[in-house]
Amino acid sequence: MDLEYLQSLVADYGIWFYVVTFLWTFIEGETFVIYAGVLVAQGLLDGPLLLACAWLGSFCGDQTYFYIGRLFGPRLLRRFPSWQRHVNTADDFLKRYDTVFILSFRWIYGVRNFASFAMGMSHLPWYRFLMLNFMAAGVWAIGFAGGGYLLGTALRPVLDQVAPYFTLAMLGVFVFMFSMVFLAHRIQKRRMARRLKAATDTTPPLSTAPLGAGQRTEAVVATASKI
């Protein structure tokens, strides 16, 4: 795909290009959205409408994959056992990172194609996935369409060379942000562990000294009275 191809689509289909955007982002479409953002910078497309179509297409696509996993997941895995490894990987990410993974799976290549399907097979509530998926789709659409717009205004002469690496650059930014969140979580966890240890160390130990004769008699009498 190149910029001239998208320009020809706009010229041939006009308003129907936005429908194409929805359908393309329903499947994936990072490069498509980047170039479409460039066309916005050139004044060939309406920015808010493009953003809405990309947002909605990405959201609906992953919602569909989620429900396919929920309704037909085990049956499909029996038919296509090679999918199991990818599903297991996505499920491990979900168990380890939970909300962070739901918000970021679109940026993790090698996982994103099976992420929604795997989450549909998990115990994740559908309404929670719907809410977080809607937010994540918006971030994805804004990131790539906005990035394409910036490329269109600043890097037009070298756009064809830069676009294939834009996804990697965005992934790098997201990995950095994710690393910061993960590091903060680890630091907080260690602080809580130190506080718990300090509280345990200051608790006076229970007496282990043997009871005297009078104490043993009182203990026996107390036990007998309970009986």
Tab-separated table of C-alpha atoms in Angstrom:
chain	number	residue	atom	x	y	z
A	1	MET	CA	0.000	0.000	0.000
A	2	ASP	CA	1.213	3.515	-0.796
A	3	LEU	CA	-0.106	7.031	-0.649
A	4	GLU	CA	-0.963	7.195	-4.351
A	5	TYR	CA	-3.206	4.139	-3.951
A	6	LEU	CA	-5.213	5.790	-1.174
A	7	GLN	CA	-5.446	9.008	-3.149
A	8	SER	CA	-6.957	7.016	-6.006
A	9	LEU	CA	-9.461	5.435	-3.575
A	10	VAL	CA	-10.546	8.864	-2.390
A	11	ALA	CA	-10.894	10.067	-5.965
A	12	ASP	CA	-12.867	6.980	-7.039
A	13	TYR	CA	-15.124	6.474	-4.025
A	14	GLY	CA	-15.415	9.854	-2.325
A	15	ILE	CA	-17.579	9.539	0.786
A	16	TRP	CA	-17.435	5.747	0.520
A	17	PHE	CA	-13.775	5.954	1.524
A	18	TYR	CA	-14.954	6.327	5.115
A	19	VAL	CA	-16.854	3.061	4.805
A	20	VAL	CA	-13.648	1.473	3.499
A	21	THR	CA	-11.865	2.893	6.550
A	22	PHE	CA	-14.366	1.256	8.874
A	23	LEU	CA	-14.057	-2.121	7.123
A	24	TRP	CA	-10.265	-1.958	6.927
A	25	THR	CA	-9.817	-1.081	10.584
A	26	PHE	CA	-12.336	-3.777	11.504
A	27	ILE	CA	-9.551	-6.210	10.546
A	28	GLU	CA	-6.401	-4.237	11.377
A	29	GLY	CA	-5.172	-1.328	9.258
A	30	GLU	CA	-2.384	0.606	11.013
A	31	THR	CA	-0.624	1.598	7.788
A	32	PHE	CA	-3.964	2.436	6.170
A	33	VAL	CA	-4.869	4.820	8.996
A	34	ILE	CA	-1.428	6.458	8.907
A	35	TYR	CA	-1.776	7.233	5.210
A	36	ALA	CA	-5.368	8.358	5.705
A	37	GLY	CA	-4.086	10.816	8.302
A	38	VAL	CA	-1.719	12.141	5.654
A	39	LEU	CA	-4.683	12.697	3.336
A	40	VAL	CA	-6.334	14.697	6.128
A	41	ALA	CA	-3.230	16.896	6.235
A	42	GLN	CA	-3.583	17.385	2.470
A	43	GLY	CA	-7.206	18.442	2.841
A	44	LEU	CA	-8.583	15.418	0.979
A	45	LEU	CA	-10.410	13.899	3.964
A	46	ASP	CA	-12.377	15.146	6.945
A	47	GLY	CA	-10.342	14.511	10.088
A	48	PRO	CA	-13.097	13.975	12.695
A	49	LEU	CA	-15.068	11.700	10.363
A	50	LEU	CA	-11.977	9.646	9.550
A	51	LEU	CA	-11.162	9.357	13.256
A	52	ALA	CA	-14.714	8.269	14.095
A	53	CYS	CA	-14.699	5.568	11.385
A	54	ALA	CA	-11.295	4.227	12.408
A	55	TRP	CA	-12.278	4.249	16.086
A	56	LEU	CA	-15.577	2.495	15.472
A	57	GLY	CA	-14.087	-0.025	13.038
A	58	SER	CA	-11.326	-1.069	15.419
A	59	PHE	CA	-13.755	-1.256	18.337
A	60	CYS	CA	-16.330	-3.352	16.473
A	61	GLY	CA	-13.683	-5.672	15.077
A	62	ASP	CA	-12.283	-6.625	18.453
A	63	GLN	CA	-15.737	-6.860	19.998
A	64	THR	CA	-16.610	-9.376	17.283
A	65	TYR	CA	-13.478	-11.437	17.936
A	66	PHE	CA	-14.243	-11.342	21.663
A	67	TYR	CA	-17.714	-12.805	21.159
A	68	ILE	CA	-16.414	-15.388	18.690
A	69	GLY	CA	-14.035	-16.554	21.415
A	70	ARG	CA	-16.783	-16.551	24.022
A	71	LEU	CA	-19.315	-18.469	21.916
A	72	PHE	CA	-17.175	-20.713	19.717
A	73	GLY	CA	-13.651	-20.621	21.238
A	74	PRO	CA	-13.234	-24.249	22.393
A	75	ARG	CA	-14.808	-25.583	19.201
A	76	LEU	CA	-12.504	-23.494	17.001
A	77	LEU	CA	-9.410	-24.534	18.984
A	78	ARG	CA	-10.285	-28.189	18.460
A	79	ARG	CA	-10.494	-27.523	14.756
A	80	PHE	CA	-7.394	-25.303	14.605
A	81	PRO	CA	-5.055	-26.568	17.361
A	82	SER	CA	-2.210	-24.389	16.081
A	83	TRP	CA	-4.068	-21.401	17.545
A	84	GLN	CA	-3.659	-22.722	21.084
A	85	ARG	CA	-0.128	-21.373	21.517
A	86	HIS	CA	-1.186	-17.843	20.590
A	87	VAL	CA	-4.247	-18.034	22.810
A	88	ASN	CA	-2.120	-19.211	25.743
A	89	THR	CA	0.294	-16.332	25.238
A	90	ALA	CA	-2.518	-13.763	25.221
A	91	ASP	CA	-4.125	-15.401	28.254
A	92	ASP	CA	-0.826	-15.232	30.168
A	93	PHE	CA	-0.565	-11.513	29.392
A	94	LEU	CA	-4.131	-10.997	30.604
A	95	LYS	CA	-3.500	-12.823	33.881
A	96	ARG	CA	-0.281	-10.908	34.556
A	97	TYR	CA	-1.247	-7.394	33.484
A	98	ASP	CA	-5.067	-7.377	33.376
A	99	THR	CA	-6.304	-3.851	32.574
A	100	VAL	CA	-2.978	-2.700	31.140
A	101	PHE	CA	-3.036	-5.561	28.653
A	102	ILE	CA	-6.634	-4.875	27.594
A	103	LEU	CA	-5.687	-1.263	26.889
A	104	SER	CA	-2.460	-2.103	25.074
A	105	PHE	CA	-2.933	-5.351	23.140
A	106	ARG	CA	-3.420	-3.502	19.823
A	107	TRP	CA	0.194	-2.379	20.039
A	108	ILE	CA	1.695	-5.816	20.810
A	109	TYR	CA	2.481	-7.627	17.586
A	110	GLY	CA	2.408	-11.386	17.686
A	111	VAL	CA	-0.341	-11.200	20.323
A	112	ARG	CA	-2.950	-8.742	19.088
A	113	ASN	CA	-4.394	-11.047	16.383
A	114	PHE	CA	-5.577	-13.521	19.027
A	115	ALA	CA	-5.919	-11.220	22.045
A	116	SER	CA	-9.632	-10.430	21.776
A	117	PHE	CA	-10.441	-14.033	20.900
A	118	ALA	CA	-8.479	-15.267	23.935
A	119	MET	CA	-10.105	-12.721	26.252
A	120	GLY	CA	-13.491	-13.908	25.040
A	121	MET	CA	-12.559	-17.393	26.221
A	122	SER	CA	-11.480	-16.095	29.628
A	123	HIS	CA	-13.634	-15.168	32.605
A	124	LEU	CA	-13.349	-11.471	31.750
A	125	PRO	CA	-16.835	-9.869	32.056
A	126	TRP	CA	-18.142	-8.745	28.663
A	127	TYR	CA	-19.114	-5.278	29.915
A	128	ARG	CA	-15.626	-4.637	31.284
A	129	PHE	CA	-14.012	-5.606	27.996
A	130	LEU	CA	-16.516	-3.460	26.083
A	131	MET	CA	-15.679	-0.355	28.139
A	132	LEU	CA	-11.898	-0.809	28.040
A	133	ASN	CA	-11.918	-1.868	24.393
A	134	PHE	CA	-13.793	1.297	23.455
A	135	MET	CA	-11.183	3.405	25.235
A	136	ALA	CA	-8.286	1.469	23.711
A	137	ALA	CA	-9.728	1.715	20.195
A	138	GLY	CA	-9.932	5.483	20.598
A	139	VAL	CA	-6.303	5.740	21.704
A	140	TRP	CA	-5.274	3.541	18.774
A	141	ALA	CA	-7.221	5.587	16.219
A	142	ILE	CA	-6.002	8.915	17.579
A	143	GLY	CA	-2.421	7.652	17.735
A	144	PHE	CA	-2.196	6.413	14.148
A	145	ALA	CA	-4.444	8.977	12.447
A	146	GLY	CA	-2.783	11.784	14.400
A	147	GLY	CA	0.638	10.367	13.642
A	148	GLY	CA	-0.228	10.223	9.960
A	149	TYR	CA	-1.385	13.830	10.070
A	150	LEU	CA	1.918	14.901	11.602
A	151	LEU	CA	3.837	12.867	9.066
A	152	GLY	CA	1.819	14.469	6.302
A	153	THR	CA	2.678	17.964	7.437
A	154	ALA	CA	6.289	17.468	8.490
A	155	LEU	CA	7.737	14.480	6.629
A	156	ARG	CA	5.917	14.410	3.305
A	157	PRO	CA	9.067	13.998	1.135
A	158	VAL	CA	10.151	10.844	2.984
A	159	LEU	CA	6.737	9.493	4.012
A	160	ASP	CA	6.977	6.234	2.071
A	161	GLN	CA	10.238	5.420	3.846
A	162	VAL	CA	9.058	6.447	7.324
A	163	ALA	CA	5.551	4.915	7.434
A	164	PRO	CA	6.608	1.245	7.767
A	165	TYR	CA	8.575	2.139	10.923
A	166	PHE	CA	5.902	4.324	12.519
A	167	THR	CA	4.217	1.353	14.176
A	168	LEU	CA	7.531	0.321	15.733
A	169	ALA	CA	8.056	3.857	16.995
A	170	MET	CA	4.575	3.945	18.553
A	171	LEU	CA	5.194	0.506	20.054
A	172	GLY	CA	8.425	1.802	21.565
A	173	VAL	CA	6.600	4.736	23.157
A	174	PHE	CA	3.936	2.451	24.576
A	175	VAL	CA	6.524	-0.043	25.878
A	176	PHE	CA	8.263	2.841	27.650
A	177	MET	CA	4.990	3.959	29.252
A	178	PHE	CA	4.118	0.376	30.184
A	179	SER	CA	7.583	-0.107	31.728
A	180	MET	CA	7.101	2.979	33.871
A	181	VAL	CA	3.740	1.699	35.123
A	182	PHE	CA	5.194	-1.741	35.792
A	183	LEU	CA	8.171	-0.254	37.649
A	184	ALA	CA	5.899	1.905	39.795
A	185	HIS	CA	3.816	-1.168	40.614
A	186	ARG	CA	6.923	-3.134	41.656
A	187	ILE	CA	8.165	-0.270	43.839
A	188	GLN	CA	4.773	0.033	45.520
A	189	LYS	CA	4.678	-3.726	46.088
A	190	ARG	CA	8.104	-3.695	47.724
A	191	ARG	CA	7.110	-0.795	49.956
A	192	MET	CA	4.028	-2.676	51.100
A	193	ALA	CA	6.154	-5.751	51.817
A	194	ARG	CA	8.596	-3.686	53.892
A	195	ARG	CA	5.755	-2.092	55.856
A	196	LEU	CA	4.223	-5.484	56.549
A	197	LYS	CA	7.568	-6.847	57.710
A	198	ALA	CA	8.128	-3.821	59.950
A	199	ALA	CA	4.672	-4.253	61.481
A	200	THR	CA	5.390	-7.942	62.095
A	201	ASP	CA	8.738	-7.181	63.722
A	202	THR	CA	7.174	-4.715	66.188
A	203	THR	CA	4.441	-7.139	67.317
A	204	PRO	CA	5.412	-8.606	70.733
A	205	PRO	CA	5.916	-12.376	70.578
A	206	LEU	CA	3.562	-14.680	72.415
A	207	SER	CA	4.891	-15.999	75.699
A	208	THR	CA	6.230	-19.551	75.477
A	209	ALA	CA	7.238	-19.849	79.138
A	210	PRO	CA	5.857	-22.968	80.910
A	211	LEU	CA	2.846	-22.413	83.132
A	212	GLY	CA	3.292	-22.556	86.865
A	213	ALA	CA	1.318	-24.925	89.076
A	214	GLY	CA	-1.291	-22.290	89.985
A	215	GLN	CA	-1.686	-21.273	86.333
A	216	ARG	CA	-2.179	-24.910	85.266
A	217	THR	CA	-4.889	-25.347	87.926
A	218	GLU	CA	-6.694	-22.189	86.765
A	219	ALA	CA	-6.507	-23.369	83.151
A	220	VAL	CA	-8.001	-26.772	84.058
A	221	VAL	CA	-10.826	-25.134	86.050
A	222	ALA	CA	-11.590	-22.726	83.172
A	223	THR	CA	-11.692	-25.593	80.696
A	224	ALA	CA	-13.965	-27.663	82.960
A	225	SER	CA	-16.372	-24.752	83.372
A	226	LYS	CA	-16.693	-24.414	79.591
A	227	ILE	CA	-17.539	-28.094	79.331
